[in-house]
mmCIF file of C-alpha atoms in Angstrom:
data_model
loop_
_atom_site.group_PDB
_atom_site.id
_atom_site.type_symbol
_atom_site.label_atom_id
_atom_site.label_comp_id
_atom_site.label_asym_id
_atom_site.label_seq_id
_atom_site.Cartn_x
_atom_site.Cartn_y
_atom_site.Cartn_z
ATOM 1 C CA LEU A 1 -121.838 -14.416 91.457
ATOM 2 C CA PRO A 2 -122.471 -10.765 92.262
ATOM 3 C CA GLU A 3 -125.984 -9.823 93.359
ATOM 4 C CA SER A 4 -126.256 -7.341 90.474
ATOM 5 C CA PHE A 5 -124.181 -7.011 87.345
ATOM 6 C CA ASP A 6 -124.215 -4.677 84.330
ATOM 7 C CA TRP A 7 -121.804 -4.825 81.366
ATOM 8 C CA ARG A 8 -122.820 -1.268 80.357
ATOM 9 C CA GLU A 9 -121.008 0.101 83.424
ATOM 10 C CA LYS A 10 -117.848 -1.691 82.316
ATOM 11 C CA GLY A 11 -117.904 -0.259 78.792
ATOM 12 C CA ALA A 12 -118.661 -3.505 76.956
ATOM 13 C CA VAL A 13 -121.872 -2.345 75.278
ATOM 14 C CA THR A 14 -122.228 0.012 72.290
ATOM 15 C CA PRO A 15 -125.042 2.623 72.216
ATOM 16 C CA VAL A 16 -128.560 1.379 71.452
ATOM 17 C CA LYS A 17 -129.066 0.862 67.713
ATOM 18 C CA MET A 18 -132.140 1.055 65.485
ATOM 19 C CA GLN A 19 -133.039 -1.809 63.142
ATOM 20 C CA GLY A 20 -135.778 0.235 61.442
ATOM 21 C CA SER A 21 -138.568 -1.459 59.529
ATOM 22 C CA CYS A 22 -136.516 -4.614 58.923
ATOM 23 C CA GLY A 23 -136.623 -8.001 60.677
ATOM 24 C CA SER A 24 -132.891 -7.946 61.370
ATOM 25 C CA CYS A 25 -132.979 -8.219 65.180
ATOM 26 C CA TRP A 26 -130.941 -11.432 64.853
ATOM 27 C CA ALA A 27 -128.077 -9.425 63.276
ATOM 28 C CA PHE A 28 -128.110 -6.859 66.118
ATOM 29 C CA SER A 29 -128.151 -9.607 68.741
ATOM 30 C CA THR A 30 -125.177 -11.241 66.974
ATOM 31 C CA THR A 31 -123.085 -8.052 66.699
ATOM 32 C CA GLY A 32 -123.840 -7.182 70.335
ATOM 33 C CA SER A 33 -122.448 -10.473 71.595
ATOM 34 C CA ILE A 34 -119.331 -10.131 69.389
ATOM 35 C CA GLU A 35 -118.780 -6.503 70.451
ATOM 36 C CA GLY A 36 -118.871 -7.648 74.095
ATOM 37 C CA ALA A 37 -116.614 -10.681 73.601
ATOM 38 C CA ASN A 38 -114.094 -8.559 71.675
ATOM 39 C CA PHE A 39 -114.144 -5.878 74.380
ATOM 40 C CA ILE A 40 -113.369 -8.441 77.065
ATOM 41 C CA ALA A 41 -110.572 -9.955 74.967
ATOM 42 C CA THR A 42 -108.949 -6.699 73.833
ATOM 43 C CA GLY A 43 -110.259 -3.868 76.023
ATOM 44 C CA LYS A 44 -111.509 -2.092 72.887
ATOM 45 C CA LEU A 45 -115.199 -1.524 72.169
ATOM 46 C CA ILE A 46 -115.724 -1.677 68.393
ATOM 47 C CA ASN A 47 -119.099 -0.967 66.809
ATOM 48 C CA LEU A 48 -119.710 -3.817 64.340
ATOM 49 C CA SER A 49 -121.681 -4.102 61.099
ATOM 50 C CA GLU A 50 -125.176 -5.598 61.030
ATOM 51 C CA GLN A 51 -125.493 -4.786 57.332
ATOM 52 C CA GLN A 52 -122.758 -7.288 56.473
ATOM 53 C CA LEU A 53 -124.941 -9.999 58.022
ATOM 54 C CA VAL A 54 -128.135 -8.698 56.382
ATOM 55 C CA ASP A 55 -126.515 -8.637 52.920
ATOM 56 C CA CYS A 56 -124.121 -11.567 52.992
ATOM 57 C CA ASP A 57 -125.343 -14.206 55.437
ATOM 58 C CA HIS A 58 -127.745 -16.819 54.045
ATOM 59 C CA THR A 59 -126.654 -19.674 56.324
ATOM 60 C CA CYS A 60 -129.206 -22.352 57.309
ATOM 61 C CA ASP A 61 -129.356 -24.106 60.670
ATOM 62 C CA ALA A 62 -127.522 -27.443 60.836
ATOM 63 C CA THR A 63 -130.532 -29.242 62.344
ATOM 64 C CA ASP A 64 -133.381 -27.396 60.591
ATOM 65 C CA LYS A 65 -132.671 -26.541 56.950
ATOM 66 C CA ARG A 66 -135.772 -24.340 56.797
ATOM 67 C CA ALA A 67 -134.351 -21.959 59.414
ATOM 68 C CA CYS A 68 -132.142 -19.804 57.194
ATOM 69 C CA ASN A 69 -130.793 -16.299 57.617
ATOM 70 C CA ASP A 70 -132.553 -14.015 55.183
ATOM 71 C CA GLY A 71 -131.776 -10.338 55.764
ATOM 72 C CA CYS A 72 -134.838 -8.314 56.758
ATOM 73 C CA SER A 73 -137.009 -11.451 56.702
ATOM 74 C CA GLY A 74 -135.303 -12.885 59.780
ATOM 75 C CA GLY A 75 -132.542 -15.203 60.899
ATOM 76 C CA LEU A 76 -130.797 -16.920 63.788
ATOM 77 C CA MET A 77 -127.792 -15.760 65.765
ATOM 78 C CA THR A 78 -126.201 -19.248 65.708
ATOM 79 C CA ASN A 79 -126.421 -19.270 61.877
ATOM 80 C CA ALA A 80 -124.720 -15.872 61.845
ATOM 81 C CA TYR A 81 -121.816 -17.186 63.944
ATOM 82 C CA GLU A 82 -121.410 -20.083 61.489
ATOM 83 C CA TYR A 83 -121.305 -17.592 58.602
ATOM 84 C CA LEU A 84 -118.756 -15.372 60.381
ATOM 85 C CA ILE A 85 -116.477 -18.320 61.158
ATOM 86 C CA LYS A 86 -116.528 -19.243 57.443
ATOM 87 C CA ALA A 87 -116.249 -15.643 56.180
ATOM 88 C CA GLY A 88 -113.339 -14.932 58.524
ATOM 89 C CA GLY A 89 -114.938 -12.158 60.559
ATOM 90 C CA ILE A 90 -116.954 -8.988 60.647
ATOM 91 C CA GLN A 91 -116.326 -5.426 59.518
ATOM 92 C CA GLU A 92 -116.836 -2.256 61.522
ATOM 93 C CA GLU A 93 -120.146 -0.392 61.376
ATOM 94 C CA GLU A 94 -118.379 2.595 59.810
ATOM 95 C CA ALA A 95 -116.854 0.476 57.052
ATOM 96 C CA TYR A 96 -120.131 -1.296 56.239
ATOM 97 C CA PRO A 97 -122.944 0.968 57.523
ATOM 98 C CA TYR A 98 -126.517 -0.095 58.266
ATOM 99 C CA THR A 99 -129.184 0.832 55.706
ATOM 100 C CA GLY A 100 -132.124 -1.213 56.993
ATOM 101 C CA LYS A 101 -132.643 -2.770 53.548
ATOM 102 C CA PRO A 102 -131.197 -5.954 52.085
ATOM 103 C CA GLY A 103 -128.674 -5.296 49.341
ATOM 104 C CA GLU A 104 -125.777 -6.736 47.430
ATOM 105 C CA CYS A 105 -122.999 -8.232 49.581
ATOM 106 C CA LYS A 106 -120.073 -5.785 49.795
ATOM 107 C CA PHE A 107 -117.968 -7.654 52.325
ATOM 108 C CA SER A 108 -114.236 -6.941 52.083
ATOM 109 C CA PRO A 109 -112.102 -9.562 53.895
ATOM 110 C CA GLU A 110 -109.227 -7.091 54.168
ATOM 111 C CA LYS A 111 -111.433 -4.809 56.276
ATOM 112 C CA ILE A 112 -112.270 -7.408 58.943
ATOM 113 C CA ALA A 113 -112.276 -5.801 62.400
ATOM 114 C CA VAL A 114 -113.058 -8.838 64.585
ATOM 115 C CA ARG A 115 -112.555 -12.528 63.844
ATOM 116 C CA VAL A 116 -115.002 -15.135 65.171
ATOM 117 C CA THR A 117 -113.589 -18.549 66.074
ATOM 118 C CA ASN A 118 -116.379 -20.449 67.834
ATOM 119 C CA PHE A 119 -119.682 -20.234 69.668
ATOM 120 C CA THR A 120 -121.630 -22.206 72.284
ATOM 121 C CA ASN A 121 -125.225 -22.606 73.391
ATOM 122 C CA ILE A 122 -125.807 -21.908 77.071
ATOM 123 C CA PRO A 123 -127.950 -24.462 78.968
ATOM 124 C CA GLY A 124 -131.406 -23.162 79.870
ATOM 125 C CA ASP A 125 -130.734 -22.737 83.577
ATOM 126 C CA GLU A 126 -130.848 -19.092 84.625
ATOM 127 C CA GLN A 127 -128.042 -19.477 87.182
ATOM 128 C CA GLN A 128 -125.846 -20.887 84.416
ATOM 129 C CA ILE A 129 -126.849 -17.998 82.179
ATOM 130 C CA ALA A 130 -125.925 -15.480 84.902
ATOM 131 C CA ALA A 131 -122.555 -17.201 85.421
ATOM 132 C CA ARG A 132 -121.815 -17.168 81.668
ATOM 133 C CA LEU A 133 -122.866 -13.547 81.421
ATOM 134 C CA VAL A 134 -120.482 -12.485 84.188
ATOM 135 C CA HIS A 135 -117.551 -14.629 83.014
ATOM 136 C CA HIS A 136 -117.960 -14.361 79.268
ATOM 137 C CA GLY A 137 -119.748 -11.087 78.431
ATOM 138 C CA PRO A 138 -123.099 -10.056 76.919
ATOM 139 C CA LEU A 139 -125.075 -12.996 75.494
ATOM 140 C CA ALA A 140 -127.320 -13.298 72.433
ATOM 141 C CA VAL A 141 -130.852 -14.292 73.441
ATOM 142 C CA GLY A 142 -134.073 -15.217 71.639
ATOM 143 C CA LEU A 143 -137.397 -14.505 73.340
ATOM 144 C CA ASN A 144 -141.119 -14.087 72.796
ATOM 145 C CA ALA A 145 -141.686 -10.361 72.221
ATOM 146 C CA VAL A 146 -145.477 -10.289 72.609
ATOM 147 C CA PHE A 147 -145.354 -7.798 75.523
ATOM 148 C CA MET A 148 -142.675 -5.611 73.952
ATOM 149 C CA GLN A 149 -144.926 -3.816 71.441
ATOM 150 C CA THR A 150 -146.648 -1.908 74.262
ATOM 151 C CA TYR A 151 -143.766 -1.827 76.809
ATOM 152 C CA ILE A 152 -142.794 1.574 78.182
ATOM 153 C CA GLY A 153 -140.788 0.749 81.323
ATOM 154 C CA GLY A 154 -140.502 -1.121 84.617
ATOM 155 C CA VAL A 155 -139.806 -4.799 85.250
ATOM 156 C CA SER A 156 -141.874 -6.897 82.867
ATOM 157 C CA CYS A 157 -143.185 -9.932 84.701
ATOM 158 C CA PRO A 158 -146.270 -11.073 82.771
ATOM 159 C CA LEU A 159 -148.567 -13.640 84.348
ATOM 160 C CA ILE A 160 -148.818 -15.449 81.009
ATOM 161 C CA CYS A 161 -146.164 -15.276 78.278
ATOM 162 C CA GLY A 162 -145.479 -18.026 75.733
ATOM 163 C CA LYS A 163 -142.163 -19.774 76.332
ATOM 164 C CA LYS A 164 -142.013 -21.791 73.115
ATOM 165 C CA PHE A 165 -142.629 -19.268 70.365
ATOM 166 C CA LEU A 166 -139.413 -17.263 70.217
ATOM 167 C CA ASN A 167 -139.604 -14.457 67.660
ATOM 168 C CA HIS A 168 -137.108 -11.758 68.651
ATOM 169 C CA GLY A 169 -133.338 -11.560 69.018
ATOM 170 C CA VAL A 170 -131.900 -9.323 71.767
ATOM 171 C CA LEU A 171 -128.767 -8.941 73.894
ATOM 172 C CA LEU A 172 -128.515 -9.856 77.572
ATOM 173 C CA VAL A 173 -126.176 -7.312 79.221
ATOM 174 C CA GLY A 174 -126.787 -7.704 82.941
ATOM 175 C CA TYR A 175 -129.094 -8.428 85.818
ATOM 176 C CA GLY A 176 -130.400 -6.701 88.919
ATOM 177 C CA ALA A 177 -131.506 -8.017 92.275
ATOM 178 C CA LYS A 178 -134.294 -5.670 93.245
ATOM 179 C CA GLY A 179 -136.977 -4.726 90.765
ATOM 180 C CA PHE A 180 -140.278 -4.086 92.529
ATOM 181 C CA SER A 181 -143.071 -6.556 91.840
ATOM 182 C CA ILE A 182 -146.512 -5.992 93.410
ATOM 183 C CA LEU A 183 -148.046 -9.347 92.493
ATOM 184 C CA ARG A 184 -145.030 -11.395 93.448
ATOM 185 C CA LEU A 185 -144.752 -9.512 96.723
ATOM 186 C CA GLY A 186 -141.677 -7.390 97.068
ATOM 187 C CA ASN A 187 -138.464 -7.059 95.143
ATOM 188 C CA ARG A 188 -137.764 -9.562 92.424
ATOM 189 C CA PRO A 189 -134.605 -10.077 90.356
ATOM 190 C CA TYR A 190 -134.598 -9.052 86.698
ATOM 191 C CA TRP A 191 -132.546 -9.298 83.514
ATOM 192 C CA ILE A 192 -131.289 -6.207 81.659
ATOM 193 C CA ILE A 193 -131.844 -6.601 77.930
ATOM 194 C CA LYS A 194 -130.554 -4.386 75.117
ATOM 195 C CA ASN A 195 -133.019 -4.050 72.256
ATOM 196 C CA SER A 196 -132.521 -2.659 68.735
ATOM 197 C CA TRP A 197 -135.564 -0.389 68.367
ATOM 198 C CA GLY A 198 -133.781 2.877 69.160
ATOM 199 C CA GLU A 199 -133.462 4.862 72.388
ATOM 200 C CA LYS A 200 -137.053 6.118 72.270
ATOM 201 C CA TRP A 201 -138.399 2.633 72.958
ATOM 202 C CA GLY A 202 -138.590 1.187 76.488
ATOM 203 C CA GLU A 203 -136.119 2.391 79.116
ATOM 204 C CA ASP A 204 -133.737 4.297 76.797
ATOM 205 C CA GLY A 205 -133.797 1.322 74.446
ATOM 206 C CA TYR A 206 -133.545 -1.320 77.190
ATOM 207 C CA TYR A 207 -136.027 -3.851 78.564
ATOM 208 C CA ARG A 208 -136.122 -5.262 82.079
ATOM 209 C CA LEU A 209 -137.555 -8.764 82.288
ATOM 210 C CA CYS A 210 -138.319 -10.869 85.373
ATOM 211 C CA ARG A 211 -135.549 -13.346 86.230
ATOM 212 C CA GLY A 212 -135.905 -16.937 87.337
ATOM 213 C CA HIS A 213 -138.970 -18.195 85.482
ATOM 214 C CA ASN A 214 -137.742 -18.655 81.879
ATOM 215 C CA MET A 215 -139.963 -15.635 81.316
ATOM 216 C CA CYS A 216 -141.135 -15.376 77.678
ATOM 217 C CA GLY A 217 -138.739 -18.238 76.850
ATOM 218 C CA MET A 218 -135.663 -16.063 77.423
ATOM 219 C CA SER A 219 -133.490 -18.940 78.671
ATOM 220 C CA SER A 220 -134.273 -21.319 75.762
ATOM 221 C CA MET A 221 -132.056 -19.784 73.064
ATOM 222 C CA VAL A 222 -128.943 -18.257 74.636
ATOM 223 C CA SER A 223 -125.569 -18.247 72.929
ATOM 224 C CA ALA A 224 -122.046 -16.959 73.484
ATOM 225 C CA VAL A 225 -119.349 -16.273 70.897
ATOM 226 C CA MET A 226 -115.566 -16.517 70.956
ATOM 227 C CA THR A 227 -113.387 -14.038 69.113
ATOM 228 C CA LYS A 228 -109.772 -14.177 68.026
ATOM 229 C CA THR A 229 -107.332 -11.513 69.151
ATOM 230 C CA SER A 230 -104.545 -10.622 66.751
ATOM 231 C CA ILE B 1 -192.677 -3.272 55.570
ATOM 232 C CA SER B 2 -189.907 -1.080 54.178
ATOM 233 C CA ASN B 3 -190.730 1.625 56.729
ATOM 234 C CA ASN B 4 -189.933 -0.784 59.546
ATOM 235 C CA ILE B 5 -186.438 -1.576 58.325
ATOM 236 C CA ILE B 6 -183.832 0.023 60.538
ATOM 237 C CA ARG B 7 -181.078 1.501 58.444
ATOM 238 C CA GLN B 8 -177.537 1.079 59.737
ATOM 239 C CA VAL B 9 -176.093 4.560 60.269
ATOM 240 C CA THR B 10 -173.060 3.798 62.405
ATOM 241 C CA ASP B 11 -169.712 2.579 61.094
ATOM 242 C CA VAL B 12 -169.998 -0.913 62.600
ATOM 243 C CA LEU B 13 -171.318 -2.202 59.306
ATOM 244 C CA THR B 14 -168.775 -0.495 57.085
ATOM 245 C CA GLY B 15 -165.855 -0.822 59.507
ATOM 246 C CA ASP B 16 -164.381 2.534 58.516
ATOM 247 C CA ASN B 17 -163.722 3.632 62.133
ATOM 248 C CA HIS B 18 -165.734 6.869 61.800
ATOM 249 C CA ALA B 19 -167.154 6.275 65.267
ATOM 250 C CA LEU B 20 -163.687 7.078 66.628
ATOM 251 C CA VAL B 21 -163.594 10.564 65.114
ATOM 252 C CA GLY B 22 -163.697 13.286 67.768
ATOM 253 C CA THR B 23 -163.234 10.855 70.651
ATOM 254 C CA ALA B 24 -160.522 10.825 73.310
ATOM 255 C CA THR B 25 -158.915 7.983 71.371
ATOM 256 C CA GLU B 26 -158.536 10.213 68.310
ATOM 257 C CA ARG B 27 -157.025 12.969 70.451
ATOM 258 C CA GLN B 28 -154.519 10.429 71.802
ATOM 259 C CA PHE B 29 -153.857 9.313 68.227
ATOM 260 C CA ILE B 30 -153.123 12.893 67.111
ATOM 261 C CA SER B 31 -150.741 13.304 70.043
ATOM 262 C CA PHE B 32 -149.065 10.005 69.015
ATOM 263 C CA ILE B 33 -148.715 11.265 65.404
ATOM 264 C CA ASN B 34 -147.050 14.466 66.606
ATOM 265 C CA LYS B 35 -144.745 12.718 69.070
ATOM 266 C CA TYR B 36 -143.438 10.127 66.616
ATOM 267 C CA GLY B 37 -143.649 12.244 63.412
ATOM 268 C CA LYS B 38 -146.048 9.843 61.666
ATOM 269 C CA GLU B 39 -147.479 10.729 58.257
ATOM 270 C CA TYR B 40 -150.389 9.070 56.445
ATOM 271 C CA SER B 41 -150.815 9.844 52.769
ATOM 272 C CA THR B 42 -154.613 9.548 52.542
ATOM 273 C CA ARG B 43 -157.652 10.019 54.755
ATOM 274 C CA GLU B 44 -158.403 6.284 54.343
ATOM 275 C CA GLU B 45 -154.962 5.390 55.649
ATOM 276 C CA TYR B 46 -155.438 7.784 58.588
ATOM 277 C CA MET B 47 -158.765 6.143 59.478
ATOM 278 C CA HIS B 48 -157.279 2.658 59.089
ATOM 279 C CA ARG B 49 -154.386 3.505 61.405
ATOM 280 C CA LEU B 50 -156.774 5.137 63.878
ATOM 281 C CA GLY B 51 -158.690 1.838 64.075
ATOM 282 C CA ILE B 52 -155.491 -0.115 64.707
ATOM 283 C CA PHE B 53 -154.404 2.449 67.296
ATOM 284 C CA ALA B 54 -157.726 2.018 69.150
ATOM 285 C CA LYS B 55 -157.259 -1.774 69.188
ATOM 286 C CA ASN B 56 -153.700 -1.372 70.423
ATOM 287 C CA MET B 57 -154.905 0.840 73.273
ATOM 288 C CA MET B 58 -157.130 -2.037 74.364
ATOM 289 C CA ARG B 59 -154.200 -4.429 73.960
ATOM 290 C CA ALA B 60 -151.980 -2.163 76.077
ATOM 291 C CA ALA B 61 -154.654 -2.188 78.795
ATOM 292 C CA GLU B 62 -154.733 -6.001 78.646
ATOM 293 C CA HIS B 63 -150.944 -6.134 78.863
ATOM 294 C CA GLN B 64 -151.044 -3.740 81.812
ATOM 295 C CA ALA B 65 -153.471 -6.046 83.620
ATOM 296 C CA LEU B 66 -151.336 -9.121 82.873
ATOM 297 C CA ASP B 67 -148.040 -7.384 83.583
ATOM 298 C CA PRO B 68 -148.678 -4.940 86.449
ATOM 299 C CA THR B 69 -145.043 -4.324 87.428
ATOM 300 C CA ALA B 70 -144.235 -2.848 84.014
ATOM 301 C CA VAL B 71 -145.826 0.175 82.349
ATOM 302 C CA HIS B 72 -147.646 -0.485 79.068
ATOM 303 C CA GLY B 73 -149.162 2.118 76.758
ATOM 304 C CA VAL B 74 -148.533 4.123 73.588
ATOM 305 C CA THR B 75 -145.243 3.340 71.839
ATOM 306 C CA GLN B 76 -143.919 4.092 68.339
ATOM 307 C CA PHE B 77 -145.545 0.811 67.266
ATOM 308 C CA SER B 78 -149.091 1.716 68.329
ATOM 309 C CA ASP B 79 -150.303 2.215 64.744
ATOM 310 C CA LEU B 80 -149.168 -1.262 63.636
ATOM 311 C CA SER B 81 -151.249 -4.414 63.766
ATOM 312 C CA GLU B 82 -149.724 -7.409 65.548
ATOM 313 C CA GLU B 83 -148.952 -9.019 62.169
ATOM 314 C CA GLU B 84 -147.290 -5.873 60.794
ATOM 315 C CA PHE B 85 -145.244 -5.479 63.975
ATOM 316 C CA GLU B 86 -144.085 -9.088 63.810
ATOM 317 C CA ALA B 87 -143.164 -8.871 60.127
ATOM 318 C CA ARG B 88 -141.292 -5.555 60.378
ATOM 319 C CA PHE B 89 -139.625 -5.497 63.792
ATOM 320 C CA LEU B 90 -139.108 -9.063 64.961
ATOM 321 C CA GLY B 91 -137.207 -11.672 62.963
ATOM 322 C CA VAL B 92 -135.953 -14.760 64.734
ATOM 323 C CA GLN B 93 -136.446 -17.605 62.267
ATOM 324 C CA GLY B 94 -137.358 -21.074 63.440
ATOM 325 C CA GLY B 95 -138.294 -19.915 66.922
ATOM 326 C CA LYS B 96 -141.279 -22.253 66.977
ATOM 327 C CA SER B 97 -139.065 -25.309 67.196
ATOM 328 C CA GLY B 98 -137.419 -24.053 70.389
ATOM 329 C CA THR B 99 -133.678 -24.245 70.887
ATOM 330 C CA LEU B 100 -131.679 -24.756 67.727
ATOM 331 C CA LEU B 101 -128.177 -25.775 68.617
ATOM 332 C CA GLY B 102 -126.571 -25.010 65.277
ATOM 333 C CA GLY B 103 -123.009 -26.285 65.104
ATOM 334 C CA GLY B 104 -121.813 -24.707 68.326
ATOM 335 C CA GLY B 105 -122.496 -27.474 70.834
ATOM 336 C CA GLU B 106 -123.447 -26.821 74.422
ATOM 337 C CA ALA B 107 -121.315 -24.956 76.947
ATOM 338 C CA PRO B 108 -120.033 -26.994 79.923
ATOM 339 C CA VAL B 109 -121.931 -26.532 83.174
ATOM 340 C CA LEU B 110 -120.316 -24.035 85.571
ATOM 341 C CA ASP B 111 -120.286 -24.294 89.327
ATOM 342 C CA VAL B 112 -122.798 -21.717 90.536
ATOM 343 C CA LYS B 113 -123.115 -22.797 94.178
ATOM 344 C CA ASP B 114 -122.749 -20.009 96.704
#
């Protein structure tokens, strides 16, 4: 594995998006992982539609029937993959633009831009996650966002951060080897995370989180998606 | 006896955040409003948001102490309570139960030695 790695430099990541006042982070995390997987398969970076998921996906988790995708009220990335496998695929952002409000489903199967065939959960070992990230592409991640409301920049390495209560969906796009950490004496590795709160938040829309400690539960809910090339 | 009763004249009793008016916190709040183009329709709403902003400044200081390698402070979410922030900008369902595997199964373990 390389010491540092960043899918943004390789053109696999679309510009930072803005979910607005809508709990649709799960949809942005899902589209980000599909955009990356499709780029690696085809060499083309296509901006995909979150609104299709917000409007049309009401899938419930196979093991917990209470965990259902529900537009701006929240959802799960794994549910969204299940929906996309059944629906056939996902449209482009331009064809089904984001409004930030739940609405009537306007999905047109003939306008599918990327087809989803399968998905996997990545074991909660951060070396495994790094290996999957490098070999497979950006990964959908769930984490505890308690420190993100006040985050401005730097490597976030909180002394206490809940690992069990995961409430935010983001996209893992890379990692770095040397982010300075005073308390942990010297340079510490970090993850590079794409968020969906616009470019004005964090480091141009990105979050750097300490690597190697399942920080804020980031290694507990990691998934990768497979796309079909035509 | 009535002459000995001390009448409450500060806002602690009413909780309307008037004690914050004219303070450095309010000046920071005005700067925040200008930076992020915030608009509040009534004076009551302004005072309510000012109170939340003051609490969030304390929260940012706590986060800074707990997370010294990052920078914490005023963001576009500084006028939202924790509950409002969670309801409007987060949205992973079922996160309390930890990993939900869905129907995807688990990826095979890769060799990561060396």
